[in-house]
Amino acid sequence: MDRAARILVVEDDDNVRYVTVAALRQASFDVEEVPNGRDALRRLNESSTVADLVVLDVLLPDLDGFEVCRRIRSAGVDVPVVFLTARDATEDRLRGLTIGGDDYLTKPFSVEELVARVQVILRRVGKEPRPTLVMIGDVELDDDARTVRKSGVEVPLSPTEYKLLRFLMRNAGKAMSRGQILDHVWDYDFEGESTVVETFVSSLRKKLDGDGRRLIHTVRGVGYRLQADTR
């Protein structure tokens, strides 16, 4: 099975970086994040396979994104670059594309649009990600077919139940807070109450638990952790 495409996100704003990384991971990318240009250059110099695409902020605290891109290209690295910036002047766009950028997205931006542009570029260069098959215990999630099976039997899930299960399975073994779940499953600007998480977790448990075993465990004071119960 082909590996997921690797994305390096270079962004100094913690909130923007968090949302960007979350959206790309939700889209099945393997994402690494760094907060400045020097760390980005260091990672890219360490290995030519560290990234299949770079999402690069322009206004960084050390080297600006244009300089980072210029150094990447001077070193002969042809990894695609998508610029993120608050600058929307035509000359800035032209500069970014002229020095070797592949696309330019201005802030504030839609994470859905960012993911779509990344997918288009990777498809163009022949590195489109292939969603992987995830299996925890006797539950198997196939993101290609968008199906879930338990002990080989397909389990019908609503679109939201599927998104919730996929997020938890991709973070198996980790305690995920209700806030994190809301951010990733209901989008980061969702303003609903955390009780919606309990409702959908309860629904998933009814469909996936059995034989006295529980897949989604409550972590008191935090949220939930998905882990196969081996009892």
mmCIF file with all atom_site columns, C-alpha atoms in Angstrom:
data_model
loop_
_atom_site.group_PDB
_atom_site.id
_atom_site.type_symbol
_atom_site.label_atom_id
_atom_site.label_alt_id
_atom_site.label_comp_id
_atom_site.label_asym_id
_atom_site.label_entity_id
_atom_site.label_seq_id
_atom_site.pdbx_PDB_ins_code
_atom_site.Cartn_x
_atom_site.Cartn_y
_atom_site.Cartn_z
_atom_site.occupancy
_atom_site.B_iso_or_equiv
_atom_site.pdbx_formal_charge
_atom_site.auth_seq_id
_atom_site.auth_comp_id
_atom_site.auth_asym_id
_atom_site.auth_atom_id
_atom_site.pdbx_PDB_model_num
ATOM 1   C CA . MET A 1 1   ? 0.000   0.000  0.000   1.00 0.00 ? 1   MET A CA 1
ATOM 2   C CA . ASP A 1 2   ? 1.353   3.417  -0.992  1.00 0.00 ? 2   ASP A CA 1
ATOM 3   C CA . ARG A 1 3   ? 2.353   5.750  1.819   1.00 0.00 ? 3   ARG A CA 1
ATOM 4   C CA . ALA A 1 4   ? 0.526   8.980  2.521   1.00 0.00 ? 4   ALA A CA 1
ATOM 5   C CA . ALA A 1 5   ? 2.091   12.095 1.009   1.00 0.00 ? 5   ALA A CA 1
ATOM 6   C CA . ARG A 1 6   ? 4.316   13.998 3.442   1.00 0.00 ? 6   ARG A CA 1
ATOM 7   C CA . ILE A 1 7   ? 3.536   17.676 4.051   1.00 0.00 ? 7   ILE A CA 1
ATOM 8   C CA . LEU A 1 8   ? 5.834   20.101 5.883   1.00 0.00 ? 8   LEU A CA 1
ATOM 9   C CA . VAL A 1 9   ? 3.905   23.034 7.375   1.00 0.00 ? 9   VAL A CA 1
ATOM 10  C CA . VAL A 1 10  ? 6.040   26.103 8.142   1.00 0.00 ? 10  VAL A CA 1
ATOM 11  C CA . GLU A 1 11  ? 3.990   28.583 10.185  1.00 0.00 ? 11  GLU A CA 1
ATOM 12  C CA . ASP A 1 12  ? 4.839   30.652 13.269  1.00 0.00 ? 12  ASP A CA 1
ATOM 13  C CA . ASP A 1 13  ? 1.262   31.438 14.324  1.00 0.00 ? 13  ASP A CA 1
ATOM 14  C CA . ASP A 1 14  ? 0.242   28.635 16.699  1.00 0.00 ? 14  ASP A CA 1
ATOM 15  C CA . ASN A 1 15  ? -3.468  28.849 15.903  1.00 0.00 ? 15  ASN A CA 1
ATOM 16  C CA . VAL A 1 16  ? -3.047  28.922 12.141  1.00 0.00 ? 16  VAL A CA 1
ATOM 17  C CA . ARG A 1 17  ? -0.512  26.090 12.304  1.00 0.00 ? 17  ARG A CA 1
ATOM 18  C CA . TYR A 1 18  ? -2.819  23.982 14.482  1.00 0.00 ? 18  TYR A CA 1
ATOM 19  C CA . VAL A 1 19  ? -5.803  24.388 12.139  1.00 0.00 ? 19  VAL A CA 1
ATOM 20  C CA . THR A 1 20  ? -3.703  23.813 9.015   1.00 0.00 ? 20  THR A CA 1
ATOM 21  C CA . VAL A 1 21  ? -2.045  20.678 10.359  1.00 0.00 ? 21  VAL A CA 1
ATOM 22  C CA . ALA A 1 22  ? -5.364  19.300 11.625  1.00 0.00 ? 22  ALA A CA 1
ATOM 23  C CA . ALA A 1 23  ? -7.057  19.787 8.248   1.00 0.00 ? 23  ALA A CA 1
ATOM 24  C CA . LEU A 1 24  ? -4.214  18.139 6.328   1.00 0.00 ? 24  LEU A CA 1
ATOM 25  C CA . ARG A 1 25  ? -4.075  15.173 8.710   1.00 0.00 ? 25  ARG A CA 1
ATOM 26  C CA . GLN A 1 26  ? -7.825  14.785 8.434   1.00 0.00 ? 26  GLN A CA 1
ATOM 27  C CA . ALA A 1 27  ? -7.289  14.541 4.661   1.00 0.00 ? 27  ALA A CA 1
ATOM 28  C CA . SER A 1 28  ? -4.913  11.568 5.193   1.00 0.00 ? 28  SER A CA 1
ATOM 29  C CA . PHE A 1 29  ? -1.607  13.417 4.803   1.00 0.00 ? 29  PHE A CA 1
ATOM 30  C CA . ASP A 1 30  ? 1.470   12.675 6.914   1.00 0.00 ? 30  ASP A CA 1
ATOM 31  C CA . VAL A 1 31  ? 2.203   16.122 8.375   1.00 0.00 ? 31  VAL A CA 1
ATOM 32  C CA . GLU A 1 32  ? 5.241   17.594 10.116  1.00 0.00 ? 32  GLU A CA 1
ATOM 33  C CA . GLU A 1 33  ? 5.217   21.138 11.491  1.00 0.00 ? 33  GLU A CA 1
ATOM 34  C CA . VAL A 1 34  ? 7.936   23.693 12.231  1.00 0.00 ? 34  VAL A CA 1
ATOM 35  C CA . PRO A 1 35  ? 7.563   27.328 13.445  1.00 0.00 ? 35  PRO A CA 1
ATOM 36  C CA . ASN A 1 36  ? 10.259  29.076 11.425  1.00 0.00 ? 36  ASN A CA 1
ATOM 37  C CA . GLY A 1 37  ? 12.245  29.124 8.211   1.00 0.00 ? 37  GLY A CA 1
ATOM 38  C CA . ARG A 1 38  ? 15.566  27.897 9.585   1.00 0.00 ? 38  ARG A CA 1
ATOM 39  C CA . ASP A 1 39  ? 13.968  24.765 11.034  1.00 0.00 ? 39  ASP A CA 1
ATOM 40  C CA . ALA A 1 40  ? 12.299  24.162 7.679   1.00 0.00 ? 40  ALA A CA 1
ATOM 41  C CA . LEU A 1 41  ? 15.601  24.425 5.802   1.00 0.00 ? 41  LEU A CA 1
ATOM 42  C CA . ARG A 1 42  ? 17.288  22.160 8.343   1.00 0.00 ? 42  ARG A CA 1
ATOM 43  C CA . ARG A 1 43  ? 14.626  19.473 7.929   1.00 0.00 ? 43  ARG A CA 1
ATOM 44  C CA . LEU A 1 44  ? 14.712  19.696 4.148   1.00 0.00 ? 44  LEU A CA 1
ATOM 45  C CA . ASN A 1 45  ? 18.508  19.512 4.118   1.00 0.00 ? 45  ASN A CA 1
ATOM 46  C CA . GLU A 1 46  ? 18.480  16.435 6.376   1.00 0.00 ? 46  GLU A CA 1
ATOM 47  C CA . SER A 1 47  ? 16.558  14.345 3.897   1.00 0.00 ? 47  SER A CA 1
ATOM 48  C CA . SER A 1 48  ? 15.183  14.781 0.405   1.00 0.00 ? 48  SER A CA 1
ATOM 49  C CA . THR A 1 49  ? 12.204  12.631 1.392   1.00 0.00 ? 49  THR A CA 1
ATOM 50  C CA . VAL A 1 50  ? 11.117  14.676 4.423   1.00 0.00 ? 50  VAL A CA 1
ATOM 51  C CA . ALA A 1 51  ? 8.360   16.337 2.401   1.00 0.00 ? 51  ALA A CA 1
ATOM 52  C CA . ASP A 1 52  ? 6.422   15.884 -0.835  1.00 0.00 ? 52  ASP A CA 1
ATOM 53  C CA . LEU A 1 53  ? 5.067   19.431 -0.485  1.00 0.00 ? 53  LEU A CA 1
ATOM 54  C CA . VAL A 1 54  ? 5.743   22.461 1.739   1.00 0.00 ? 54  VAL A CA 1
ATOM 55  C CA . VAL A 1 55  ? 3.019   24.778 3.044   1.00 0.00 ? 55  VAL A CA 1
ATOM 56  C CA . LEU A 1 56  ? 5.034   27.920 3.738   1.00 0.00 ? 56  LEU A CA 1
ATOM 57  C CA . ASP A 1 57  ? 4.036   31.089 5.569   1.00 0.00 ? 57  ASP A CA 1
ATOM 58  C CA . VAL A 1 58  ? 5.610   34.247 4.179   1.00 0.00 ? 58  VAL A CA 1
ATOM 59  C CA . LEU A 1 59  ? 5.840   36.328 7.378   1.00 0.00 ? 59  LEU A CA 1
ATOM 60  C CA . LEU A 1 60  ? 8.131   34.180 9.513   1.00 0.00 ? 60  LEU A CA 1
ATOM 61  C CA . PRO A 1 61  ? 10.127  35.433 12.540  1.00 0.00 ? 61  PRO A CA 1
ATOM 62  C CA . ASP A 1 62  ? 13.571  34.689 11.100  1.00 0.00 ? 62  ASP A CA 1
ATOM 63  C CA . LEU A 1 63  ? 13.760  34.206 7.341   1.00 0.00 ? 63  LEU A CA 1
ATOM 64  C CA . ASP A 1 64  ? 10.693  35.212 5.381   1.00 0.00 ? 64  ASP A CA 1
ATOM 65  C CA . GLY A 1 65  ? 8.991   32.562 3.274   1.00 0.00 ? 65  GLY A CA 1
ATOM 66  C CA . PHE A 1 66  ? 10.250  34.032 0.011   1.00 0.00 ? 66  PHE A CA 1
ATOM 67  C CA . GLU A 1 67  ? 13.856  33.665 1.202   1.00 0.00 ? 67  GLU A CA 1
ATOM 68  C CA . VAL A 1 68  ? 13.187  30.116 2.405   1.00 0.00 ? 68  VAL A CA 1
ATOM 69  C CA . CYS A 1 69  ? 11.793  29.215 -1.004  1.00 0.00 ? 69  CYS A CA 1
ATOM 70  C CA . ARG A 1 70  ? 14.708  30.890 -2.780  1.00 0.00 ? 70  ARG A CA 1
ATOM 71  C CA . ARG A 1 71  ? 17.204  28.841 -0.720  1.00 0.00 ? 71  ARG A CA 1
ATOM 72  C CA . ILE A 1 72  ? 15.244  25.642 -1.337  1.00 0.00 ? 72  ILE A CA 1
ATOM 73  C CA . ARG A 1 73  ? 15.360  26.224 -5.081  1.00 0.00 ? 73  ARG A CA 1
ATOM 74  C CA . SER A 1 74  ? 19.044  27.295 -4.996  1.00 0.00 ? 74  SER A CA 1
ATOM 75  C CA . ALA A 1 75  ? 19.853  23.976 -3.323  1.00 0.00 ? 75  ALA A CA 1
ATOM 76  C CA . GLY A 1 76  ? 18.181  22.148 -6.207  1.00 0.00 ? 76  GLY A CA 1
ATOM 77  C CA . VAL A 1 77  ? 15.219  20.934 -4.149  1.00 0.00 ? 77  VAL A CA 1
ATOM 78  C CA . ASP A 1 78  ? 12.138  20.837 -6.380  1.00 0.00 ? 78  ASP A CA 1
ATOM 79  C CA . VAL A 1 79  ? 9.534   20.098 -3.698  1.00 0.00 ? 79  VAL A CA 1
ATOM 80  C CA . PRO A 1 80  ? 6.256   21.943 -4.448  1.00 0.00 ? 80  PRO A CA 1
ATOM 81  C CA . VAL A 1 81  ? 5.623   25.039 -2.299  1.00 0.00 ? 81  VAL A CA 1
ATOM 82  C CA . VAL A 1 82  ? 2.265   26.576 -1.371  1.00 0.00 ? 82  VAL A CA 1
ATOM 83  C CA . PHE A 1 83  ? 2.603   30.047 0.180   1.00 0.00 ? 83  PHE A CA 1
ATOM 84  C CA . LEU A 1 84  ? 0.317   31.188 3.000   1.00 0.00 ? 84  LEU A CA 1
ATOM 85  C CA . THR A 1 85  ? 0.302   34.907 3.685   1.00 0.00 ? 85  THR A CA 1
ATOM 86  C CA . ALA A 1 86  ? -1.704  37.927 4.722   1.00 0.00 ? 86  ALA A CA 1
ATOM 87  C CA . ARG A 1 87  ? -0.133  39.823 1.830   1.00 0.00 ? 87  ARG A CA 1
ATOM 88  C CA . ASP A 1 88  ? -2.554  39.993 -1.090  1.00 0.00 ? 88  ASP A CA 1
ATOM 89  C CA . ALA A 1 89  ? -0.808  42.558 -3.301  1.00 0.00 ? 89  ALA A CA 1
ATOM 90  C CA . THR A 1 90  ? -0.297  41.492 -6.896  1.00 0.00 ? 90  THR A CA 1
ATOM 91  C CA . GLU A 1 91  ? 3.469   42.095 -6.692  1.00 0.00 ? 91  GLU A CA 1
ATOM 92  C CA . ASP A 1 92  ? 3.737   39.743 -3.712  1.00 0.00 ? 92  ASP A CA 1
ATOM 93  C CA . ARG A 1 93  ? 1.837   37.026 -5.556  1.00 0.00 ? 93  ARG A CA 1
ATOM 94  C CA . LEU A 1 94  ? 4.038   37.459 -8.604  1.00 0.00 ? 94  LEU A CA 1
ATOM 95  C CA . ARG A 1 95  ? 7.195   37.385 -6.483  1.00 0.00 ? 95  ARG A CA 1
ATOM 96  C CA . GLY A 1 96  ? 6.130   34.193 -4.757  1.00 0.00 ? 96  GLY A CA 1
ATOM 97  C CA . LEU A 1 97  ? 5.342   32.428 -8.005  1.00 0.00 ? 97  LEU A CA 1
ATOM 98  C CA . THR A 1 98  ? 8.406   33.800 -9.788  1.00 0.00 ? 98  THR A CA 1
ATOM 99  C CA . ILE A 1 99  ? 10.904  32.491 -7.203  1.00 0.00 ? 99  ILE A CA 1
ATOM 100 C CA . GLY A 1 100 ? 9.501   28.990 -7.446  1.00 0.00 ? 100 GLY A CA 1
ATOM 101 C CA . GLY A 1 101 ? 6.220   28.812 -5.549  1.00 0.00 ? 101 GLY A CA 1
ATOM 102 C CA . ASP A 1 102 ? 3.507   26.571 -6.946  1.00 0.00 ? 102 ASP A CA 1
ATOM 103 C CA . ASP A 1 103 ? 0.494   28.290 -5.396  1.00 0.00 ? 103 ASP A CA 1
ATOM 104 C CA . TYR A 1 104 ? -0.402  31.249 -3.210  1.00 0.00 ? 104 TYR A CA 1
ATOM 105 C CA . LEU A 1 105 ? -3.216  31.382 -0.638  1.00 0.00 ? 105 LEU A CA 1
ATOM 106 C CA . THR A 1 106 ? -4.041  34.565 1.291   1.00 0.00 ? 106 THR A CA 1
ATOM 107 C CA . LYS A 1 107 ? -5.198  34.685 4.914   1.00 0.00 ? 107 LYS A CA 1
ATOM 108 C CA . PRO A 1 108 ? -7.824  34.221 6.143   1.00 0.00 ? 108 PRO A CA 1
ATOM 109 C CA . PHE A 1 109 ? -8.262  31.114 4.035   1.00 0.00 ? 109 PHE A CA 1
ATOM 110 C CA . SER A 1 110 ? -10.551 28.116 3.919   1.00 0.00 ? 110 SER A CA 1
ATOM 111 C CA . VAL A 1 111 ? -8.837  24.923 5.086   1.00 0.00 ? 111 VAL A CA 1
ATOM 112 C CA . GLU A 1 112 ? -10.982 23.020 2.577   1.00 0.00 ? 112 GLU A CA 1
ATOM 113 C CA . GLU A 1 113 ? -9.548  25.159 -0.223  1.00 0.00 ? 113 GLU A CA 1
ATOM 114 C CA . LEU A 1 114 ? -6.010  24.599 1.058   1.00 0.00 ? 114 LEU A CA 1
ATOM 115 C CA . VAL A 1 115 ? -6.505  20.826 1.111   1.00 0.00 ? 115 VAL A CA 1
ATOM 116 C CA . ALA A 1 116 ? -7.996  20.917 -2.387  1.00 0.00 ? 116 ALA A CA 1
ATOM 117 C CA . ARG A 1 117 ? -5.067  22.931 -3.757  1.00 0.00 ? 117 ARG A CA 1
ATOM 118 C CA . VAL A 1 118 ? -2.543  20.600 -2.115  1.00 0.00 ? 118 VAL A CA 1
ATOM 119 C CA . GLN A 1 119 ? -4.307  17.597 -3.634  1.00 0.00 ? 119 GLN A CA 1
ATOM 120 C CA . VAL A 1 120 ? -4.299  19.194 -7.082  1.00 0.00 ? 120 VAL A CA 1
ATOM 121 C CA . ILE A 1 121 ? -0.577  19.943 -6.927  1.00 0.00 ? 121 ILE A CA 1
ATOM 122 C CA . LEU A 1 122 ? 0.318   16.466 -5.665  1.00 0.00 ? 122 LEU A CA 1
ATOM 123 C CA . ARG A 1 123 ? -1.837  14.900 -8.365  1.00 0.00 ? 123 ARG A CA 1
ATOM 124 C CA . ARG A 1 124 ? -0.026  16.995 -10.938 1.00 0.00 ? 124 ARG A CA 1
ATOM 125 C CA . VAL A 1 125 ? 3.409   15.834 -9.757  1.00 0.00 ? 125 VAL A CA 1
ATOM 126 C CA . GLY A 1 126 ? 2.297   12.236 -9.321  1.00 0.00 ? 126 GLY A CA 1
ATOM 127 C CA . LYS A 1 127 ? 2.333   12.118 -5.514  1.00 0.00 ? 127 LYS A CA 1
ATOM 128 C CA . GLU A 1 128 ? -1.352  12.155 -4.655  1.00 0.00 ? 128 GLU A CA 1
ATOM 129 C CA . PRO A 1 129 ? -1.897  10.507 -1.271  1.00 0.00 ? 129 PRO A CA 1
ATOM 130 C CA . ARG A 1 130 ? -3.585  7.152  -1.003  1.00 0.00 ? 130 ARG A CA 1
ATOM 131 C CA . PRO A 1 131 ? -5.781  6.816  2.086   1.00 0.00 ? 131 PRO A CA 1
ATOM 132 C CA . THR A 1 132 ? -4.719  3.896  4.213   1.00 0.00 ? 132 THR A CA 1
ATOM 133 C CA . LEU A 1 133 ? -6.612  1.048  5.761   1.00 0.00 ? 133 LEU A CA 1
ATOM 134 C CA . VAL A 1 134 ? -6.784  1.383  9.557   1.00 0.00 ? 134 VAL A CA 1
ATOM 135 C CA . MET A 1 135 ? -7.572  -1.545 11.843  1.00 0.00 ? 135 MET A CA 1
ATOM 136 C CA . ILE A 1 136 ? -7.893  -1.462 15.625  1.00 0.00 ? 136 ILE A CA 1
ATOM 137 C CA . GLY A 1 137 ? -8.917  -4.694 17.290  1.00 0.00 ? 137 GLY A CA 1
ATOM 138 C CA . ASP A 1 138 ? -11.643 -6.222 15.151  1.00 0.00 ? 138 ASP A CA 1
ATOM 139 C CA . VAL A 1 139 ? -12.736 -2.857 13.675  1.00 0.00 ? 139 VAL A CA 1
ATOM 140 C CA . GLU A 1 140 ? -11.464 -1.961 10.213  1.00 0.00 ? 140 GLU A CA 1
ATOM 141 C CA . LEU A 1 141 ? -11.865 1.449  8.557   1.00 0.00 ? 141 LEU A CA 1
ATOM 142 C CA . ASP A 1 142 ? -11.281 1.642  4.803   1.00 0.00 ? 142 ASP A CA 1
ATOM 143 C CA . ASP A 1 143 ? -10.987 5.267  3.722   1.00 0.00 ? 143 ASP A CA 1
ATOM 144 C CA . ASP A 1 144 ? -10.916 4.344  0.028   1.00 0.00 ? 144 ASP A CA 1
ATOM 145 C CA . ALA A 1 145 ? -14.333 2.679  0.202   1.00 0.00 ? 145 ALA A CA 1
ATOM 146 C CA . ARG A 1 146 ? -15.480 4.790  3.188   1.00 0.00 ? 146 ARG A CA 1
ATOM 147 C CA . THR A 1 147 ? -16.644 1.665  4.944   1.00 0.00 ? 147 THR A CA 1
ATOM 148 C CA . VAL A 1 148 ? -16.286 0.336  8.483   1.00 0.00 ? 148 VAL A CA 1
ATOM 149 C CA . ARG A 1 149 ? -16.345 -3.367 9.319   1.00 0.00 ? 149 ARG A CA 1
ATOM 150 C CA . LYS A 1 150 ? -16.450 -5.154 12.648  1.00 0.00 ? 150 LYS A CA 1
ATOM 151 C CA . SER A 1 151 ? -15.288 -8.758 12.547  1.00 0.00 ? 151 SER A CA 1
ATOM 152 C CA . GLY A 1 152 ? -15.689 -8.589 8.775   1.00 0.00 ? 152 GLY A CA 1
ATOM 153 C CA . VAL A 1 153 ? -19.285 -7.353 8.879   1.00 0.00 ? 153 VAL A CA 1
ATOM 154 C CA . GLU A 1 154 ? -19.986 -3.873 7.538   1.00 0.00 ? 154 GLU A CA 1
ATOM 155 C CA . VAL A 1 155 ? -21.309 -1.391 10.116  1.00 0.00 ? 155 VAL A CA 1
ATOM 156 C CA . PRO A 1 156 ? -23.548 1.400  8.730   1.00 0.00 ? 156 PRO A CA 1
ATOM 157 C CA . LEU A 1 157 ? -22.441 4.803  10.054  1.00 0.00 ? 157 LEU A CA 1
ATOM 158 C CA . SER A 1 158 ? -23.696 8.323  9.465   1.00 0.00 ? 158 SER A CA 1
ATOM 159 C CA . PRO A 1 159 ? -21.193 10.756 7.866   1.00 0.00 ? 159 PRO A CA 1
ATOM 160 C CA . THR A 1 160 ? -20.493 12.374 11.260  1.00 0.00 ? 160 THR A CA 1
ATOM 161 C CA . GLU A 1 161 ? -20.110 9.014  13.019  1.00 0.00 ? 161 GLU A CA 1
ATOM 162 C CA . TYR A 1 162 ? -17.634 8.023  10.316  1.00 0.00 ? 162 TYR A CA 1
ATOM 163 C CA . LYS A 1 163 ? -15.604 11.240 10.722  1.00 0.00 ? 163 LYS A CA 1
ATOM 164 C CA . LEU A 1 164 ? -15.520 10.817 14.492  1.00 0.00 ? 164 LEU A CA 1
ATOM 165 C CA . LEU A 1 165 ? -14.408 7.200  14.287  1.00 0.00 ? 165 LEU A CA 1
ATOM 166 C CA . ARG A 1 166 ? -11.766 8.015  11.667  1.00 0.00 ? 166 ARG A CA 1
ATOM 167 C CA . PHE A 1 167 ? -10.322 10.795 13.841  1.00 0.00 ? 167 PHE A CA 1
ATOM 168 C CA . LEU A 1 168 ? -10.175 8.578  16.919  1.00 0.00 ? 168 LEU A CA 1
ATOM 169 C CA . MET A 1 169 ? -8.686  5.636  15.010  1.00 0.00 ? 169 MET A CA 1
ATOM 170 C CA . ARG A 1 170 ? -5.963  7.830  13.511  1.00 0.00 ? 170 ARG A CA 1
ATOM 171 C CA . ASN A 1 171 ? -5.111  8.922  17.033  1.00 0.00 ? 171 ASN A CA 1
ATOM 172 C CA . ALA A 1 172 ? -5.477  5.501  18.623  1.00 0.00 ? 172 ALA A CA 1
ATOM 173 C CA . GLY A 1 173 ? -3.994  5.264  22.112  1.00 0.00 ? 173 GLY A CA 1
ATOM 174 C CA . LYS A 1 174 ? -4.081  9.037  22.637  1.00 0.00 ? 174 LYS A CA 1
ATOM 175 C CA . ALA A 1 175 ? -6.456  10.826 25.028  1.00 0.00 ? 175 ALA A CA 1
ATOM 176 C CA . MET A 1 176 ? -8.331  13.323 22.864  1.00 0.00 ? 176 MET A CA 1
ATOM 177 C CA . SER A 1 177 ? -10.183 16.169 24.560  1.00 0.00 ? 177 SER A CA 1
ATOM 178 C CA . ARG A 1 178 ? -13.753 17.073 23.670  1.00 0.00 ? 178 ARG A CA 1
ATOM 179 C CA . GLY A 1 179 ? -12.433 20.358 22.302  1.00 0.00 ? 179 GLY A CA 1
ATOM 180 C CA . GLN A 1 180 ? -9.991  18.588 19.986  1.00 0.00 ? 180 GLN A CA 1
ATOM 181 C CA . ILE A 1 181 ? -12.736 16.298 18.771  1.00 0.00 ? 181 ILE A CA 1
ATOM 182 C CA . LEU A 1 182 ? -15.045 19.236 18.098  1.00 0.00 ? 182 LEU A CA 1
ATOM 183 C CA . ASP A 1 183 ? -12.274 21.046 16.226  1.00 0.00 ? 183 ASP A CA 1
ATOM 184 C CA . HIS A 1 184 ? -11.451 18.095 13.976  1.00 0.00 ? 184 HIS A CA 1
ATOM 185 C CA . VAL A 1 185 ? -14.838 16.499 13.402  1.00 0.00 ? 185 VAL A CA 1
ATOM 186 C CA . TRP A 1 186 ? -17.173 19.497 13.452  1.00 0.00 ? 186 TRP A CA 1
ATOM 187 C CA . ASP A 1 187 ? -14.564 21.995 12.108  1.00 0.00 ? 187 ASP A CA 1
ATOM 188 C CA . TYR A 1 188 ? -12.566 24.415 14.216  1.00 0.00 ? 188 TYR A CA 1
ATOM 189 C CA . ASP A 1 189 ? -15.187 27.198 14.257  1.00 0.00 ? 189 ASP A CA 1
ATOM 190 C CA . PHE A 1 190 ? -18.039 24.977 15.448  1.00 0.00 ? 190 PHE A CA 1
ATOM 191 C CA . GLU A 1 191 ? -19.780 26.695 18.354  1.00 0.00 ? 191 GLU A CA 1
ATOM 192 C CA . GLY A 1 192 ? -21.927 23.830 19.622  1.00 0.00 ? 192 GLY A CA 1
ATOM 193 C CA . GLU A 1 193 ? -21.778 22.289 23.067  1.00 0.00 ? 193 GLU A CA 1
ATOM 194 C CA . SER A 1 194 ? -19.488 19.399 23.915  1.00 0.00 ? 194 SER A CA 1
ATOM 195 C CA . THR A 1 195 ? -22.555 17.274 24.699  1.00 0.00 ? 195 THR A CA 1
ATOM 196 C CA . VAL A 1 196 ? -22.769 16.586 20.969  1.00 0.00 ? 196 VAL A CA 1
ATOM 197 C CA . VAL A 1 197 ? -19.533 14.586 21.340  1.00 0.00 ? 197 VAL A CA 1
ATOM 198 C CA . GLU A 1 198 ? -21.052 12.404 24.067  1.00 0.00 ? 198 GLU A CA 1
ATOM 199 C CA . THR A 1 199 ? -24.092 11.783 21.882  1.00 0.00 ? 199 THR A CA 1
ATOM 200 C CA . PHE A 1 200 ? -22.063 10.538 18.938  1.00 0.00 ? 200 PHE A CA 1
ATOM 201 C CA . VAL A 1 201 ? -19.637 8.540  21.086  1.00 0.00 ? 201 VAL A CA 1
ATOM 202 C CA . SER A 1 202 ? -22.628 6.788  22.648  1.00 0.00 ? 202 SER A CA 1
ATOM 203 C CA . SER A 1 203 ? -23.981 6.019  19.182  1.00 0.00 ? 203 SER A CA 1
ATOM 204 C CA . LEU A 1 204 ? -20.651 4.583  18.032  1.00 0.00 ? 204 LEU A CA 1
ATOM 205 C CA . ARG A 1 205 ? -20.372 2.444  21.147  1.00 0.00 ? 205 ARG A CA 1
ATOM 206 C CA . LYS A 1 206 ? -23.768 0.905  20.492  1.00 0.00 ? 206 LYS A CA 1
ATOM 207 C CA . LYS A 1 207 ? -22.658 -0.048 16.987  1.00 0.00 ? 207 LYS A CA 1
ATOM 208 C CA . LEU A 1 208 ? -19.084 -1.167 17.697  1.00 0.00 ? 208 LEU A CA 1
ATOM 209 C CA . ASP A 1 209 ? -18.879 -2.534 21.242  1.00 0.00 ? 209 ASP A CA 1
ATOM 210 C CA . GLY A 1 210 ? -19.685 -6.134 22.004  1.00 0.00 ? 210 GLY A CA 1
ATOM 211 C CA . ASP A 1 211 ? -18.724 -9.187 24.038  1.00 0.00 ? 211 ASP A CA 1
ATOM 212 C CA . GLY A 1 212 ? -18.204 -6.945 27.070  1.00 0.00 ? 212 GLY A CA 1
ATOM 213 C CA . ARG A 1 213 ? -15.380 -5.126 25.275  1.00 0.00 ? 213 ARG A CA 1
ATOM 214 C CA . ARG A 1 214 ? -15.192 -1.381 24.686  1.00 0.00 ? 214 ARG A CA 1
ATOM 215 C CA . LEU A 1 215 ? -13.360 0.360  21.837  1.00 0.00 ? 215 LEU A CA 1
ATOM 216 C CA . ILE A 1 216 ? -13.812 3.990  22.886  1.00 0.00 ? 216 ILE A CA 1
ATOM 217 C CA . HIS A 1 217 ? -12.750 4.596  26.488  1.00 0.00 ? 217 HIS A CA 1
ATOM 218 C CA . THR A 1 218 ? -13.691 7.610  28.617  1.00 0.00 ? 218 THR A CA 1
ATOM 219 C CA . VAL A 1 219 ? -10.698 9.487  30.043  1.00 0.00 ? 219 VAL A CA 1
ATOM 220 C CA . ARG A 1 220 ? -12.025 11.224 33.129  1.00 0.00 ? 220 ARG A CA 1
ATOM 221 C CA . GLY A 1 221 ? -11.631 14.995 33.018  1.00 0.00 ? 221 GLY A CA 1
ATOM 222 C CA . VAL A 1 222 ? -10.219 14.912 29.478  1.00 0.00 ? 222 VAL A CA 1
ATOM 223 C CA . GLY A 1 223 ? -12.293 13.200 26.817  1.00 0.00 ? 223 GLY A CA 1
ATOM 224 C CA . TYR A 1 224 ? -11.903 9.890  25.019  1.00 0.00 ? 224 TYR A CA 1
ATOM 225 C CA . ARG A 1 225 ? -9.251  7.407  23.928  1.00 0.00 ? 225 ARG A CA 1
ATOM 226 C CA . LEU A 1 226 ? -9.739  4.755  21.285  1.00 0.00 ? 226 LEU A CA 1
ATOM 227 C CA . GLN A 1 227 ? -7.988  1.538  22.172  1.00 0.00 ? 227 GLN A CA 1
ATOM 228 C CA . ALA A 1 228 ? -8.786  -2.118 21.638  1.00 0.00 ? 228 ALA A CA 1
ATOM 229 C CA . ASP A 1 229 ? -10.014 -3.770 24.837  1.00 0.00 ? 229 ASP A CA 1
ATOM 230 C CA . THR A 1 230 ? -8.182  -7.110 25.085  1.00 0.00 ? 230 THR A CA 1
ATOM 231 C CA . ARG A 1 231 ? -10.081 -8.470 28.077  1.00 0.00 ? 231 ARG A CA 1
#
